[in-house]
Short mmCIF file of C-alpha atoms in Angstrom, two decimals:
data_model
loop_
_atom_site.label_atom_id
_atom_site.label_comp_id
_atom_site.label_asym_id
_atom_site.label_seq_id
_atom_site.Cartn_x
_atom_site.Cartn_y
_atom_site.Cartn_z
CA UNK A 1 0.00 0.00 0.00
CA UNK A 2 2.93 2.03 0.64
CA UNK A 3 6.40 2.09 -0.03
CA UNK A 4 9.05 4.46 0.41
CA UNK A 5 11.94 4.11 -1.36
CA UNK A 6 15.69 5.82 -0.51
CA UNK A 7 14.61 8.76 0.64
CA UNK A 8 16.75 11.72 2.01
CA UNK A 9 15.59 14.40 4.46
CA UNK A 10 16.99 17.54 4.92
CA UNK A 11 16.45 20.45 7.79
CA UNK A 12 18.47 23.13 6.43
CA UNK A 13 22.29 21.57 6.40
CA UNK A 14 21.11 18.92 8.35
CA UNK A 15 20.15 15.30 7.26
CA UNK A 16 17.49 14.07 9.26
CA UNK A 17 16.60 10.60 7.14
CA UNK A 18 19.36 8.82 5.22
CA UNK A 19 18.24 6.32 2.55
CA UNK A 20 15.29 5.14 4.37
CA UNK A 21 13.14 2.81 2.31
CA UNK A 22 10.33 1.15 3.82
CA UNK A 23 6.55 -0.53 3.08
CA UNK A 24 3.47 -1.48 4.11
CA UNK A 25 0.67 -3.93 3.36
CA UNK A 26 -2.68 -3.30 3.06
CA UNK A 27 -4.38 -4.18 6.77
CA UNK A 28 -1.12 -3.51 8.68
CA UNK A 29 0.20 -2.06 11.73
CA UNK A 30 3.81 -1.30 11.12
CA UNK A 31 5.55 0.06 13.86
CA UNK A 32 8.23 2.34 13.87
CA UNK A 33 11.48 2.23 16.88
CA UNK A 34 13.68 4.38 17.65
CA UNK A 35 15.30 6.96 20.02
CA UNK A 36 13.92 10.51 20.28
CA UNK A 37 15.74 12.70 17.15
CA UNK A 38 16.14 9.06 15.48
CA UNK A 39 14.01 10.57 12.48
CA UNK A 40 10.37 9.08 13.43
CA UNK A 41 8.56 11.82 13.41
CA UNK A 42 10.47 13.26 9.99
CA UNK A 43 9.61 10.11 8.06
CA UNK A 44 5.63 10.78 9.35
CA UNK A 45 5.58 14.45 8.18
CA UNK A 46 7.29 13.77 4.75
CA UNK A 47 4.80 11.01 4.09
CA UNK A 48 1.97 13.55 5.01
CA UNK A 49 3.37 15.72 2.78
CA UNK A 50 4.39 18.50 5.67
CA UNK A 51 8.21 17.57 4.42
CA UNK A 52 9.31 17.20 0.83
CA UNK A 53 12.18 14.95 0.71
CA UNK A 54 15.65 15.47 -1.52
CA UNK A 55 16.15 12.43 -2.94
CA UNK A 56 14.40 9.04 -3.56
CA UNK A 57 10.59 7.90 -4.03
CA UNK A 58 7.12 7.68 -2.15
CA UNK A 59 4.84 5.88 -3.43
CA UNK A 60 0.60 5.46 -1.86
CA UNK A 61 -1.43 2.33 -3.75
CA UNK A 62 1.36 2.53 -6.40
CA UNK A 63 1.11 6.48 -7.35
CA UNK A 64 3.65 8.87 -6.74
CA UNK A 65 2.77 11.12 -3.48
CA UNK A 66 6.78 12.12 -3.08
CA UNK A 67 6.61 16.39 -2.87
CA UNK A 68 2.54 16.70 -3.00
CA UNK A 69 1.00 19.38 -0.83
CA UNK A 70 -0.42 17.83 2.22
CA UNK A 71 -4.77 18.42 1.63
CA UNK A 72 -3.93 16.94 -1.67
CA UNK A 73 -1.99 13.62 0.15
CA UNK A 74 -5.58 13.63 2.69
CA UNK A 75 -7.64 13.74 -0.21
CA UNK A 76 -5.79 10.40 -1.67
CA UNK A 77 -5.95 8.54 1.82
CA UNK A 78 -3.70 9.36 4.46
CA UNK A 79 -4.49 10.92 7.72
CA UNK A 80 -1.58 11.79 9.72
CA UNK A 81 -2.30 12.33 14.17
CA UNK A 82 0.76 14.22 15.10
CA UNK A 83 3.17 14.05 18.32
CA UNK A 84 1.16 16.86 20.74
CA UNK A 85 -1.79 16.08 19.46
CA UNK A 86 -2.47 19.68 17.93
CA UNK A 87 -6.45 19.60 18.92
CA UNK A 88 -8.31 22.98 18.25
CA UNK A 89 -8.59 24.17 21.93
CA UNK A 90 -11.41 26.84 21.72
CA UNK A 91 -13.76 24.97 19.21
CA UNK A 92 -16.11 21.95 20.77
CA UNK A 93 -15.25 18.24 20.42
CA UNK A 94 -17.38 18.44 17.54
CA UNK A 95 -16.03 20.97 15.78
CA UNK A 96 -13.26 19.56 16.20
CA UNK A 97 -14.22 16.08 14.62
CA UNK A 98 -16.77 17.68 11.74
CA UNK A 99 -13.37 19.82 10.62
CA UNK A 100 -11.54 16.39 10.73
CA UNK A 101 -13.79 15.77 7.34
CA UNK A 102 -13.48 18.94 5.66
CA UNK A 103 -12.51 17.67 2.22
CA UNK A 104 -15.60 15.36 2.12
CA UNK A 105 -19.10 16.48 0.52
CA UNK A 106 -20.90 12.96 1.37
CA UNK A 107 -23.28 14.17 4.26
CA UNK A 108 -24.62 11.02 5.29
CA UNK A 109 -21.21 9.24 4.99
CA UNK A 110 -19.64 12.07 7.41
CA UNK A 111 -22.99 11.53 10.14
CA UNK A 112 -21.89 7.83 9.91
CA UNK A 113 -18.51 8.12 10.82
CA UNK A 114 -19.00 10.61 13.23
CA UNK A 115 -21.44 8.15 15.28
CA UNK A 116 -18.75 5.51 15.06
CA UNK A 117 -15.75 7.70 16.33
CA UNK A 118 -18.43 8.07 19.01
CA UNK A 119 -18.62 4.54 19.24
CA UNK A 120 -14.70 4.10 19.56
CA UNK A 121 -14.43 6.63 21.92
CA UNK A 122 -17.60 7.11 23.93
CA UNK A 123 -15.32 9.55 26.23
CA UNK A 124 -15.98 12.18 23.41
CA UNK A 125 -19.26 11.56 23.06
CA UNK A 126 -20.08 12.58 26.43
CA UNK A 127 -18.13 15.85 26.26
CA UNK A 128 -19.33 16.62 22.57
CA UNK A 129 -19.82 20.07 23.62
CA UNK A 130 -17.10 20.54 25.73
CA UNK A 131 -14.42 22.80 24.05
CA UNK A 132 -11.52 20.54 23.53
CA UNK A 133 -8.92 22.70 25.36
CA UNK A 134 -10.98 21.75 28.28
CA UNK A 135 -10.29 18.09 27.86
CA UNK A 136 -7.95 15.70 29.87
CA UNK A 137 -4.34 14.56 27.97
CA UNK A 138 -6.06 11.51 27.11
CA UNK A 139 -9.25 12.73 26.00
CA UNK A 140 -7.11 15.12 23.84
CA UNK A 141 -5.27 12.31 22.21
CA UNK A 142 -8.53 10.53 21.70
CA UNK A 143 -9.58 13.74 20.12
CA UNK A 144 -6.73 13.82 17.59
CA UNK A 145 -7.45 10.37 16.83
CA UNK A 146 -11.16 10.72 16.07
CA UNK A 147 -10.41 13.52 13.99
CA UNK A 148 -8.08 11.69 11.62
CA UNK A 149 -10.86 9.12 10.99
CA UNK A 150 -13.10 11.49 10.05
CA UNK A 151 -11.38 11.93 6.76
CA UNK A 152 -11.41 8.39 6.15
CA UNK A 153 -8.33 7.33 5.67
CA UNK A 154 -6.98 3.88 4.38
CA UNK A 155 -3.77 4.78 5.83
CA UNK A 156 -3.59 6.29 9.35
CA UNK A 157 0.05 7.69 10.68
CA UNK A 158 -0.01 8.02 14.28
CA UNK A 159 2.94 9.91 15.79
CA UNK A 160 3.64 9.00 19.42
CA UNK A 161 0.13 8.63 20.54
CA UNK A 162 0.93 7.29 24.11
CA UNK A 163 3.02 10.35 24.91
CA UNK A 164 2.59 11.52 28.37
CA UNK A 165 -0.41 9.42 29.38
CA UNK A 166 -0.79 7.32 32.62
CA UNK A 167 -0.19 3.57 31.87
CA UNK A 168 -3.79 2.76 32.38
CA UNK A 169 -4.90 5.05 28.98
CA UNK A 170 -2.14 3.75 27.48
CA UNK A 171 -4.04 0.38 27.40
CA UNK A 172 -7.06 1.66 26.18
CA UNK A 173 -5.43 3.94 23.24
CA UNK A 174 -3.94 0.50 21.88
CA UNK A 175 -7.00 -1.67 22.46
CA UNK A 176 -8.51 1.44 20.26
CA UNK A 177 -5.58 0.94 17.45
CA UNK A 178 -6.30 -2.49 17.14
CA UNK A 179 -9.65 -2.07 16.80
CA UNK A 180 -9.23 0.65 14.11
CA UNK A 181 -7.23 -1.68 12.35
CA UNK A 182 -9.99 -4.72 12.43
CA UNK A 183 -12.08 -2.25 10.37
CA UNK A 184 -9.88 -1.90 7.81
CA UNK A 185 -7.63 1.05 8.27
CA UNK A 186 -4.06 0.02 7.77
CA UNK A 187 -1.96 1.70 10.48
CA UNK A 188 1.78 3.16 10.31
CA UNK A 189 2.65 3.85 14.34
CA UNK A 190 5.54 5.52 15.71
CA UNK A 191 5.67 5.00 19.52
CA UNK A 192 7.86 5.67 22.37
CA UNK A 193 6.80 2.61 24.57
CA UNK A 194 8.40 0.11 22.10
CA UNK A 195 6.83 -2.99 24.61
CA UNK A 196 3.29 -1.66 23.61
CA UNK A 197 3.98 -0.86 19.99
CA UNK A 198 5.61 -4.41 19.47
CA UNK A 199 2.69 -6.03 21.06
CA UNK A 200 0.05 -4.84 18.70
CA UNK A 201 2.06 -4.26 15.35
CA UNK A 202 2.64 -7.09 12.31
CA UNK A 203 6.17 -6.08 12.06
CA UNK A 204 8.27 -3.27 12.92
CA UNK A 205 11.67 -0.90 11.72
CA UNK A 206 14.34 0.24 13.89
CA UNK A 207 15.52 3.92 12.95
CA UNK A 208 18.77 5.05 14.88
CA UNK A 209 19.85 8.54 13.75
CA UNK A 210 17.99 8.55 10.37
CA UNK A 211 18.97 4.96 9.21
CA UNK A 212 16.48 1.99 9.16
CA UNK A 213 19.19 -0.51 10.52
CA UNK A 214 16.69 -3.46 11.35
CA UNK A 215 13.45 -4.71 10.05
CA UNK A 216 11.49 -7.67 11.20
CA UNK A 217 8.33 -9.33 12.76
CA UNK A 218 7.95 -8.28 16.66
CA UNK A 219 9.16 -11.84 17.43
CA UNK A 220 11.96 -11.03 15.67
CA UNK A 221 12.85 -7.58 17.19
CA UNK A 222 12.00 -9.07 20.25
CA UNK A 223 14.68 -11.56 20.14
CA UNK A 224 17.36 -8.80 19.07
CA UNK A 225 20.02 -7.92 21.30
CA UNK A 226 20.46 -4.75 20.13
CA UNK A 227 16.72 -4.31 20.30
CA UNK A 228 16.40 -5.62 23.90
CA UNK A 229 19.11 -3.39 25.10
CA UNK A 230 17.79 -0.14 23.61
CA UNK A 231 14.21 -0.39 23.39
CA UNK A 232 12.76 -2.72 25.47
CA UNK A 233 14.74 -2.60 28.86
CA UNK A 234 16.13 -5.77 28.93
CA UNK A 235 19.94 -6.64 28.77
#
């Protein structure tokens, strides 16, 4: 469904990616590792289109996305949830989900979808006219979630979405990932808590200061050394 091939990322003089090629399947949740400043977050945005890589190739259901703006790359498919969440404070939980399908004209479809983001996250539903600045961390990050899904994406990026939440939300954002992905919505995750991330995802890349220097099923990973000793708190 997606494949990135070689690409090269700069910030000014500074080369944040390095030849990274990756892809995913249709239906999967591919997770990706990796210290903070490894290049997670880099690789999200210049999928989304935020970034516009220097060298090398994206590619969504076989067309070329590489350097399109990014309401042209939502229109195609992809909904990207970035790290802080970036929620509309002084607009309602609503709002905030009815902009989430802004590019859509299909009325009925949108009323649908909201009911099930309502569905995934009853939370929301019970402070739909809260405004969204008033919500917990959690609720936020539910927020930014819902949001996503309202443009109906077949490929969802979500950028560090148990940052700063107690371990107890954690569990329920993931039980929520999986359950996105049983209805279809292939899933590209980058996550801190590489334990949680490992548990849910098909397979999984390692980034370390803009390289992809492992691949693998969790199993795999989980068997690594190098993975054990970095990622997962084990020796």
């Amino acid at each position: 469904m997606l494949k990135v091939e070689n690409i090269d990322v700069y910030y000014g003089n500074i080369q944040a990616l390095k030849g990274v090629s990756l892809e995913i399947n249709q239906g999967e949740i591919v997770t990706l590792i990796g210290a903070n400043g490894a290049g997670k977050s880099t690789l999200l945005k210049t999928i989304s289109g935020l970034l516009k890589p220097k060298n090398g190739e994206i590619l969504f259901e076989r067309k070329s996305i590489k350097g399109k703006a990014a309401q042209t790359i939502v229109k195609q498919g992809i909904s990207h949830v970035p790290e802080g969440r970036r929620i509309f404070a002084n607009m309602t939980v609503t709002e905030n989900l009815e902009l989430g399908a802004f590019l859509r004209k299909d009325k009925a479809g949108i009323r649908q979808d909201l009911e099930r983001v309502y569905q995934l996250f009853p939370r929301l539903y019970e402070r739909k006219k809260q405004s969204a600045g008033t919500l917990s961390g959690g609720e936020q990050q539910m927020l930014a979630m819902g949001r996503a899904l309202m443009a109906k994406p077949r490929l969802l990026l979500l950028d560090e979405p148990s940052m700063g939440l107690a371990p107890l939300l954690v569990k329920t954002i993931f039980r929520i990932i999986e359950e996105i992905s049983q209805t279809g919505t292939t899933i590209l995750l980058v996550e801190q808590n590489a334990n949680m991330a490992l548990s849910i995802a098909d397979r999984a890349y390692v980034i370390e200061t803009g390289r992809v220097v492992l691949s693998g099923t969790p199993d795999e990973l989980n068997t690594s050394d190098q993975v054990k000793s970095a990622y997962l708190g084990g020796h």
